[in-house]
Coordinates of C-alpha atoms (C1' of nucleotides) in Angstrom, one line a residue:
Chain O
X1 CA -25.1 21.4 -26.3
X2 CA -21.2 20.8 -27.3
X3 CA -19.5 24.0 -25.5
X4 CA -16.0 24.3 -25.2
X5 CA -13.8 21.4 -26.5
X6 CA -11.2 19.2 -24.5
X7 CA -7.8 20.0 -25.0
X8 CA -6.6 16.7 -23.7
X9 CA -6.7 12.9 -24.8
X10 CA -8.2 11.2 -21.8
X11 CA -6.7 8.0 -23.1
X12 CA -3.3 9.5 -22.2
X13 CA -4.5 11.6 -19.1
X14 CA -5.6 7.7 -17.7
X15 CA -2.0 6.4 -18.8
X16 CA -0.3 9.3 -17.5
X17 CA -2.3 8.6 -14.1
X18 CA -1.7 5.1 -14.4
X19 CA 1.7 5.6 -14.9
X20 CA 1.7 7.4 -11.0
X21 CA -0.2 5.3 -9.5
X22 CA 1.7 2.4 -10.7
X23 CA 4.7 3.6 -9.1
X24 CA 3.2 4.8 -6.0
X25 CA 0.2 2.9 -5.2
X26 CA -3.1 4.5 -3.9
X27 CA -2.5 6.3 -1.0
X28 CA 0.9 7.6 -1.7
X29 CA 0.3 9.2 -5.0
X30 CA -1.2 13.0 -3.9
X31 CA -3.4 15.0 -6.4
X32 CA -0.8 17.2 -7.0
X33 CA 1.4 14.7 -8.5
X34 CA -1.6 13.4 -10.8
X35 CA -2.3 17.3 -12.0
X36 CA 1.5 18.1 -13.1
X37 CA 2.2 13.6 -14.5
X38 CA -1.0 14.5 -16.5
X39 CA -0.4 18.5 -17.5
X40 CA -4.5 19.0 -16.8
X41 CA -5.2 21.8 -14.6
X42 CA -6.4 21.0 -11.7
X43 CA -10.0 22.0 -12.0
X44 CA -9.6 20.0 -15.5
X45 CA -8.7 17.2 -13.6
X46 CA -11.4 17.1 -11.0
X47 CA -14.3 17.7 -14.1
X48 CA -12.8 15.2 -16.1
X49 CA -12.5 12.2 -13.5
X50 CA -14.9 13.5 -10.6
X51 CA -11.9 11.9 -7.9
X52 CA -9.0 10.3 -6.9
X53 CA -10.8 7.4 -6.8
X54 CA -12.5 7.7 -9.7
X55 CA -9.6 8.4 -12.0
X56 CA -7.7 5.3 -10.1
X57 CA -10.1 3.3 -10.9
X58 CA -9.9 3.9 -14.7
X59 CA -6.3 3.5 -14.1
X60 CA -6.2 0.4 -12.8
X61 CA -9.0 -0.7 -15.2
X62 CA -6.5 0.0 -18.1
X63 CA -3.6 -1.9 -16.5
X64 CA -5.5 -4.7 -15.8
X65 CA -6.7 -4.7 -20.1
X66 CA -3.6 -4.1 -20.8
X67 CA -2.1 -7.1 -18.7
X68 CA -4.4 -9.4 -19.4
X69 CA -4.4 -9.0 -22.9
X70 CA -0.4 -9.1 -22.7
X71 CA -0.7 -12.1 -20.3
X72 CA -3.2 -14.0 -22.8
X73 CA -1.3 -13.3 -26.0
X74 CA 2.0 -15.2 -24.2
X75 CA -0.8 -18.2 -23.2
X76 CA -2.2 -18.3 -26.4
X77 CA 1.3 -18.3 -28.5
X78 CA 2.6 -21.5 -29.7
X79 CA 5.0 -24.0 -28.8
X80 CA 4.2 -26.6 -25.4
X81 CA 2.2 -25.9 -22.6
X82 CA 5.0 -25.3 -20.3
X83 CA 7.3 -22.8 -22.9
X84 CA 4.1 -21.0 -22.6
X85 CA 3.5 -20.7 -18.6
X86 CA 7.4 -20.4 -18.4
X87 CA 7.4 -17.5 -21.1
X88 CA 4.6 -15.8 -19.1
X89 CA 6.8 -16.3 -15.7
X90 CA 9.9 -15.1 -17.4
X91 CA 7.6 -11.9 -18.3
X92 CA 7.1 -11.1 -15.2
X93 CA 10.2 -11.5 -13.8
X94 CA 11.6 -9.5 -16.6
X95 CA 9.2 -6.6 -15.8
X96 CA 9.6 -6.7 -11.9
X97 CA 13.1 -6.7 -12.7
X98 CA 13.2 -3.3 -14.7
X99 CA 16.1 -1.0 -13.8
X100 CA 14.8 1.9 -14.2
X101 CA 11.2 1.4 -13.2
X102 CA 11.5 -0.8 -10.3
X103 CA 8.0 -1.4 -9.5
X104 CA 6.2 -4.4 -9.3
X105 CA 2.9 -5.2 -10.7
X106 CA 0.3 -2.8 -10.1
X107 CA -3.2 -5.2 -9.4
X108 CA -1.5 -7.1 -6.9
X109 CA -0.9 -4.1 -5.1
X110 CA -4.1 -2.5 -5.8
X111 CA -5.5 -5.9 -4.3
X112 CA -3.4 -5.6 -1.1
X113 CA -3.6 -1.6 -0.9
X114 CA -7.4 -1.2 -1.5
X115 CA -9.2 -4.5 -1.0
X116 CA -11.8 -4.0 2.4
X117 CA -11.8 -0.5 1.7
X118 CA -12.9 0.2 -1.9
X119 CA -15.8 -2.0 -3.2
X120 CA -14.6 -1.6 -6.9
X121 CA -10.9 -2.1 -6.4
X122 CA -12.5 -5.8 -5.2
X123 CA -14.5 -5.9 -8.0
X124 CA -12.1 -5.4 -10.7
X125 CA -9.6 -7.4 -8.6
X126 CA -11.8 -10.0 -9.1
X127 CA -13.0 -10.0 -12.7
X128 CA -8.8 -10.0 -13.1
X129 CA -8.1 -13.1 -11.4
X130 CA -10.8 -14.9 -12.5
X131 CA -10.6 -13.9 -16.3
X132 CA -6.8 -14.9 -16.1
X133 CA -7.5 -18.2 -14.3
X134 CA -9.9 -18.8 -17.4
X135 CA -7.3 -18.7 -19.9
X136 CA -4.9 -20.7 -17.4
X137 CA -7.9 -23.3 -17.3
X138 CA -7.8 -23.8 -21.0
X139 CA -4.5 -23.9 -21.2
X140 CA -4.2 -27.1 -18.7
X141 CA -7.1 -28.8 -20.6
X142 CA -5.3 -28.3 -23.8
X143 CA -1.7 -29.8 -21.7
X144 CA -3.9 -32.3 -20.3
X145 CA -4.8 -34.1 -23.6
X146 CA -1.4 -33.4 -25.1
X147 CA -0.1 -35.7 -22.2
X148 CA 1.8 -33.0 -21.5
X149 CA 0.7 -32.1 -18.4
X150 CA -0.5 -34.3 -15.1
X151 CA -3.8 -35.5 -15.5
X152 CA -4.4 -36.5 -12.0
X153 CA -6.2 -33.2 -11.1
X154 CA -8.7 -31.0 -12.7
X155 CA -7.5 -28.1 -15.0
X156 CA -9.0 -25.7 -12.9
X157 CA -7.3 -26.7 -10.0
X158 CA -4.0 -27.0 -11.4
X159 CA -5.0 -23.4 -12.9
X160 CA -5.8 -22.3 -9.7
X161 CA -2.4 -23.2 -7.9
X162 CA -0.2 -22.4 -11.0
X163 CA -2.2 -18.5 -10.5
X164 CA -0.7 -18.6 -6.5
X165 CA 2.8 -19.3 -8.2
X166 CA 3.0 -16.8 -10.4
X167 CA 1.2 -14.0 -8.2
X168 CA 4.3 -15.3 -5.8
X169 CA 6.7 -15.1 -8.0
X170 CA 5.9 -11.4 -8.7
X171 CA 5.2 -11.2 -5.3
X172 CA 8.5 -12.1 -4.2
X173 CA 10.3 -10.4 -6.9
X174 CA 9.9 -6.9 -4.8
X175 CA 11.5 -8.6 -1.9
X176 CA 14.1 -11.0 -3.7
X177 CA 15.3 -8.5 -6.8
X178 CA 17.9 -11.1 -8.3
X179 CA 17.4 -13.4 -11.4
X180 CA 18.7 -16.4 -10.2
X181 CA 16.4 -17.1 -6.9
X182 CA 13.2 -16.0 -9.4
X183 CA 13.8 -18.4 -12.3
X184 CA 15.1 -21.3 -9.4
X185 CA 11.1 -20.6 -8.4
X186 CA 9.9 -20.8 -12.0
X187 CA 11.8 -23.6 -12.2
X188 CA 10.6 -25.3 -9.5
X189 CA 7.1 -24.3 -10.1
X190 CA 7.2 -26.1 -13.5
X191 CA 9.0 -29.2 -12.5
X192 CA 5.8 -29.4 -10.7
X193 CA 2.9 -29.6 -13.4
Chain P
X1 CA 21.2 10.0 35.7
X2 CA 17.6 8.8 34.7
X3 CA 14.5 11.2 35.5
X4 CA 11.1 10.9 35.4
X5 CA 10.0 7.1 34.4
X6 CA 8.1 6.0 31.4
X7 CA 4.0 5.3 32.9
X8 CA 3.7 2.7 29.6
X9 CA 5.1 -0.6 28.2
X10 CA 7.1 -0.4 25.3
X11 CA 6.0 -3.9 24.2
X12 CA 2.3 -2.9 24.6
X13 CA 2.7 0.0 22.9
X14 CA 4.6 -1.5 19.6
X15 CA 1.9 -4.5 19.5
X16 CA -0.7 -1.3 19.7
X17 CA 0.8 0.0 16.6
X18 CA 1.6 -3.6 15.0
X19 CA -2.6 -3.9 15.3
X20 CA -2.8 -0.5 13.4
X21 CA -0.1 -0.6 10.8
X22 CA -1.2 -4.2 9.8
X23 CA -5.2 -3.3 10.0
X24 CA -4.2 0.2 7.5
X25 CA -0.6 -0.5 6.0
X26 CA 2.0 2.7 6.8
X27 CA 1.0 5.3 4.3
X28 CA -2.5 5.1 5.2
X29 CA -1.8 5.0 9.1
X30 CA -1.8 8.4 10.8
X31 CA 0.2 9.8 13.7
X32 CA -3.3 10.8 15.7
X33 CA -4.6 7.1 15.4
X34 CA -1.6 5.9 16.2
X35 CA -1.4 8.3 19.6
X36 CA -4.9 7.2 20.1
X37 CA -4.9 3.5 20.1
X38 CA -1.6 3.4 21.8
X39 CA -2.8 5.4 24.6
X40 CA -0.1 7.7 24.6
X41 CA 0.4 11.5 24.2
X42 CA 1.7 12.7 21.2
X43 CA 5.2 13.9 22.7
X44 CA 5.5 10.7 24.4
X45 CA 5.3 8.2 21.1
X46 CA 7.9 10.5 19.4
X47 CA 10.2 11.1 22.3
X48 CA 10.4 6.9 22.7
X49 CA 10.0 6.0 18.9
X50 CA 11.7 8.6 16.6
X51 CA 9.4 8.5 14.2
X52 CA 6.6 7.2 12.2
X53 CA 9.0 5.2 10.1
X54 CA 11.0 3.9 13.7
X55 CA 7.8 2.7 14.8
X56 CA 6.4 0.9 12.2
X57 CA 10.0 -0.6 12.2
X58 CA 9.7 -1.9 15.3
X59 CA 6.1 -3.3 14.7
X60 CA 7.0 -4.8 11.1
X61 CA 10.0 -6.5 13.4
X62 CA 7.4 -7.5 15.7
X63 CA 5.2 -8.9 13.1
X64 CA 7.4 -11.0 11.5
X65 CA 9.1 -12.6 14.8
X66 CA 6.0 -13.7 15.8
X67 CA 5.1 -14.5 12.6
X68 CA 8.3 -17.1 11.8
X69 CA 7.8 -18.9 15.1
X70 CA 3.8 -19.7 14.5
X71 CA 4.5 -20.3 11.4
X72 CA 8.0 -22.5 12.4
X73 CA 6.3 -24.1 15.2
X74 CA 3.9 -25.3 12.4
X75 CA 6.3 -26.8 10.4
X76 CA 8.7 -28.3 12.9
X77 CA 5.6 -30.0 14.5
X78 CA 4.4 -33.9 14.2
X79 CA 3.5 -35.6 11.4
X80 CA 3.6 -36.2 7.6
X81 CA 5.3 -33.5 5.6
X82 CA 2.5 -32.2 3.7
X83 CA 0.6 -32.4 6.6
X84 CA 2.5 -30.2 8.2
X85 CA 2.3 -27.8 4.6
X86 CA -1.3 -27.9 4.4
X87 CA -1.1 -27.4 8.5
X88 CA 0.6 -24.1 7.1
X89 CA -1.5 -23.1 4.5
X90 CA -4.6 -23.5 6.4
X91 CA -3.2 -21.4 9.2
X92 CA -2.7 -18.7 6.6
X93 CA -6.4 -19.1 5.1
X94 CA -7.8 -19.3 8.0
X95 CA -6.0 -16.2 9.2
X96 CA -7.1 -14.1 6.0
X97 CA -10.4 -15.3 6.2
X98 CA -10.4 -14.0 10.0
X99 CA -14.3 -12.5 9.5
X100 CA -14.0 -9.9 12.4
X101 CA -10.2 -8.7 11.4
X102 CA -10.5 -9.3 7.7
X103 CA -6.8 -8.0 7.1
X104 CA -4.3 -9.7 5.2
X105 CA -0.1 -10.6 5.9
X106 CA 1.3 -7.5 7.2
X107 CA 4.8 -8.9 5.9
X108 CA 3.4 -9.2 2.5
X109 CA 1.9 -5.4 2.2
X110 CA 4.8 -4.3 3.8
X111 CA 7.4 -5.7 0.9
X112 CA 5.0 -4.2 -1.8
X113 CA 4.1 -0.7 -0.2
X114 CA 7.5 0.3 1.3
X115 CA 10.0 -1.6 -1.2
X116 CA 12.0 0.9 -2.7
X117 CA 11.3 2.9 -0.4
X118 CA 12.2 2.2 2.9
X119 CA 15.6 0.2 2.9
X120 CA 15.3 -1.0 6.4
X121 CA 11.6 -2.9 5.5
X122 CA 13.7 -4.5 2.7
X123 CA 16.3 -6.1 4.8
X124 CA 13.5 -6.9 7.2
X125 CA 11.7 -8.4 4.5
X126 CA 14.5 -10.0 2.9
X127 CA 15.3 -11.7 6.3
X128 CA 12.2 -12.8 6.9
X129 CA 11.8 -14.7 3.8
X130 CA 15.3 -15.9 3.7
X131 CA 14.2 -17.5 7.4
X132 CA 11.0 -19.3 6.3
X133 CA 12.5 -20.7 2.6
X134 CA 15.3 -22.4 5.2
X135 CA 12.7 -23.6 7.3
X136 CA 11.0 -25.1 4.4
X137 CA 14.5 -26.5 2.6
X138 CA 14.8 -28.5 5.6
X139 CA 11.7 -29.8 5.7
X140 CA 11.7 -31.0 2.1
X141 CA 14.7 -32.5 2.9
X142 CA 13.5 -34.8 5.4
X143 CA 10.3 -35.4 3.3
X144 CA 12.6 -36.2 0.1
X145 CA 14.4 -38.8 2.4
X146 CA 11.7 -40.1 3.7
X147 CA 10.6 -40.8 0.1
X148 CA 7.3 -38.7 0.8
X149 CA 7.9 -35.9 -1.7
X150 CA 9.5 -36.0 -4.9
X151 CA 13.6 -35.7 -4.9
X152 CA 13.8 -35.0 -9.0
X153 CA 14.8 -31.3 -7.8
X154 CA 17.0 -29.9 -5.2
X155 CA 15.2 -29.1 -1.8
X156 CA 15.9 -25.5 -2.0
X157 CA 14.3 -25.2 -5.5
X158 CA 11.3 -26.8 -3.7
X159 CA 11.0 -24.8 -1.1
X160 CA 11.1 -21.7 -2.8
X161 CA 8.5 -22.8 -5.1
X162 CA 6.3 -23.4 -2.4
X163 CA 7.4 -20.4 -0.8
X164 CA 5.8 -18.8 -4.3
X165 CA 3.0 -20.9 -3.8
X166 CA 2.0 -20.0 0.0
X167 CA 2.5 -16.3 -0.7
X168 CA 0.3 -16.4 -3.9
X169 CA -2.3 -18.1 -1.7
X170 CA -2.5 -15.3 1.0
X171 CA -2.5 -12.9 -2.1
X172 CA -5.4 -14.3 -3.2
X173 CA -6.9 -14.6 0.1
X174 CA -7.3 -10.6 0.2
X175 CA -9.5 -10.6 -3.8
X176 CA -10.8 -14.4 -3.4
X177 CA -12.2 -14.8 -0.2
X178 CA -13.9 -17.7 -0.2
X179 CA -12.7 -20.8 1.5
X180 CA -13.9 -23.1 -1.2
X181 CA -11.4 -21.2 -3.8
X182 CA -8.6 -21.3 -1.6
X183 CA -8.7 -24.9 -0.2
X184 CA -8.6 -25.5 -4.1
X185 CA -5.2 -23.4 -4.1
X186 CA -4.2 -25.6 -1.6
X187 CA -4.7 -28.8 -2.5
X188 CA -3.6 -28.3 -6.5
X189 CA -0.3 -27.2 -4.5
X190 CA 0.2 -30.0 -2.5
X191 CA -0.3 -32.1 -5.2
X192 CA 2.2 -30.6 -7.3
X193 CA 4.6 -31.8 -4.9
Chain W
dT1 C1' -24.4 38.6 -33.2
dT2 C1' -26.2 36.5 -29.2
dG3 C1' -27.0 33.1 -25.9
dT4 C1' -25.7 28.4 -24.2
dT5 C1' -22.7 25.0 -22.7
dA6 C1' -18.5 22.8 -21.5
dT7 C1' -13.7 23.4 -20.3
dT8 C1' -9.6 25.9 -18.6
dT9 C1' -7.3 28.6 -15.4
dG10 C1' -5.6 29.7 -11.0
dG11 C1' -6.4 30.5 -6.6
dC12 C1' -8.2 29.0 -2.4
dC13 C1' -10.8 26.1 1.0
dG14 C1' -10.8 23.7 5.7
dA15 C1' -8.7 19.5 7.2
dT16 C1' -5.2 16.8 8.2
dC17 C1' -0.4 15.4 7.6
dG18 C1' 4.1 14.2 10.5
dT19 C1' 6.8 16.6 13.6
dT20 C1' 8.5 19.7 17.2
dA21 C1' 8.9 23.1 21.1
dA22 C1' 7.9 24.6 25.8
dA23 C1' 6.4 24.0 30.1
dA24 C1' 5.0 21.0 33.8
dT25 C1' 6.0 16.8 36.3
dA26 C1' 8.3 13.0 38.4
dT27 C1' 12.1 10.2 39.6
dA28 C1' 17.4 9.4 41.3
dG29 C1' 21.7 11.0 43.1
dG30 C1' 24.1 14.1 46.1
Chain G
dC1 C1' 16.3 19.9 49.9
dC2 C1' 18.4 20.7 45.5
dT3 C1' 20.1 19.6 41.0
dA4 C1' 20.1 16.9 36.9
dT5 C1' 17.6 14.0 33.9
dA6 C1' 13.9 11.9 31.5
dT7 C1' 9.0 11.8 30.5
dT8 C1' 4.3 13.8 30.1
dT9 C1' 1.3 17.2 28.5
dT10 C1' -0.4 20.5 25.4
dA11 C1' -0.3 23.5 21.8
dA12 C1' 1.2 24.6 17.8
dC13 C1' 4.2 24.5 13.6
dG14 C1' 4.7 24.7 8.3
dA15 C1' 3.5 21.7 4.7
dT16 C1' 0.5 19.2 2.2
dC17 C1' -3.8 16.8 1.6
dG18 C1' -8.2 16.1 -1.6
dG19 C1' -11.5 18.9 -3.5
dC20 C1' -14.0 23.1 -5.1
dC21 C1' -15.3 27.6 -7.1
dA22 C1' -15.5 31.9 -9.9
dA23 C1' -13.9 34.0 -13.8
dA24 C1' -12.1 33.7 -18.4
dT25 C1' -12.3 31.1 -22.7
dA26 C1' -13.8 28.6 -26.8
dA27 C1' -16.8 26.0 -29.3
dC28 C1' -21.9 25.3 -31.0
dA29 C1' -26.9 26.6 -32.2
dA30 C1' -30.0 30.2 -33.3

DNA sequence: TTGTTATTTGGCCGATCGTTAAAATATAGG
DNA sequence: CCTATATTTTAACGATCGGCCAAATAACAA
């Protein structure tokens, strides 16, 4: 069976790729700039992953563990309900704000980019957004019986609209790169829970 | 002085390419579909336009001019105040949701795919949303002295939260589709207010 | 050692990319 | 009618696109 061995780790092949298309999105990121970022050959490349779209797909697969094990961790920390949802805000601003990466978050453009064209872009779009919404669910309930949090609506609607927020506030911090207008919007958005 | 005349419309011509360029983004559009559902010869798009880039310039412009006077006429029209928000918010839903089109906010891709990239779609971008957050600052002023919306935070800091809010909820159109989800968006947001 | 199998290497494929050049064509001014 | 000017048409440019293939290589099983 077992002939010659891999000379690569295709946990940091996918980063490496991830690391591309993050910056670039989709369409702009060429297979040439995939075969030097991840120093496979390019006949390595195509046996490994099969695609583009195949390897993009386990790219944005591992961003999306990635972020929503980093997202979850912030929910999950202590301290009130609201420290928490601003904490996870004040993430993302901080990482849309990066100086020297300057690139926003990669599912929402993967969502934009991809979605009516790729079938599994949607589908790990969705299993995203709904796993974060989840936690954000909990998190209500939890803010809900704490009295800390309005209880004149369900959690998962409250979940639900907080989720717009924040996919706006990352949103907008591509157009709007300055602190101040992002944490008036965090503020703002939390003045209204 | 002037020689042969032009046999097309400029204004037909940059909607023709606003219909592509919004239906594909700008990387994924080519020259040859835009020559072909323009109507014109290949020589004649780059001797009026310039370029790819000048053209999607012009039909980002386009985009956006019509889309702060729907959207303003929306706003500025009769009724309660977040009537006239949900008035907004449904005209967004209902124009993801568009079953035939099925295409998002142009304005939105734009600001992720060509920020960083393209200066110009910044400023556009940037004056865009400066236009709509002072559309809604006004608004929330006349709702916070007509006592209909809370006045515990500046009417800017509410209108760019809801700015957050309506742009997270045409993001979510494009990975949610489903009116139920979104309506839910909507209301938890107007709630909020 | 001798196959067998999987990977690496490096070049190369046809197609398409955005853009341009040249020649033909149509108007206005003189 | 003639010249100048602007647009149309058509073909083609060099570059790059995503993907593939044959030969060389390195491990295992027998």
């Amino acid at each position: 069976m077992s002939g010659r061995p891999r000379e690569f780790d295709d946990d940091a092949v996918i980063a490496a790729a991830m690391d591309v298309f993050w910056s670039n999105g989709y369409e702009a990121t060429s297979a040439q700039e995939l075969v030097e970022r991840t120093g496979l050959g390019r006949g390595s490349l195509y046996n490994a992953f099969g695609s583009k779209q195949k390897l993009y797909h386990e790219a944005l697969t591992r961003y999306q563990e990635q972020g929503i094990q980093a997202q979850a961790q912030i929910l999950d920390g202590p301290g009130m309900v609201k420290e928490r949802l601003r904490a996870l805000m004040l993430w993302g601003i901080d990482g849309d704000l990066d100086p020297v990466k300057r690139r926003g978050c990669m599912a929402l453009f993967a969502a934009l980019e991809r979605s009516g064209k790729d079938p599994a872009v949607e589908r790990i779009s969705r299993v995203y957004i709904t796993r974060l919404e989840q936690v954000l669910c909990h998190l209500f309930a939890v803010g809900q019986r704490s009295g800390e949090v309005s209880s004149g609506r369900p959690a998962l609607t409250m979940a639900r609209a907080f989720l717009a927020s924040y996919y706006g506030l990352r949103l907008l911090g591509r157009s709007m790169p300055e602190r101040a207008f992002l944490e008036d919007v965090m503020e703002g958005t939390l003045a209204g829970l």
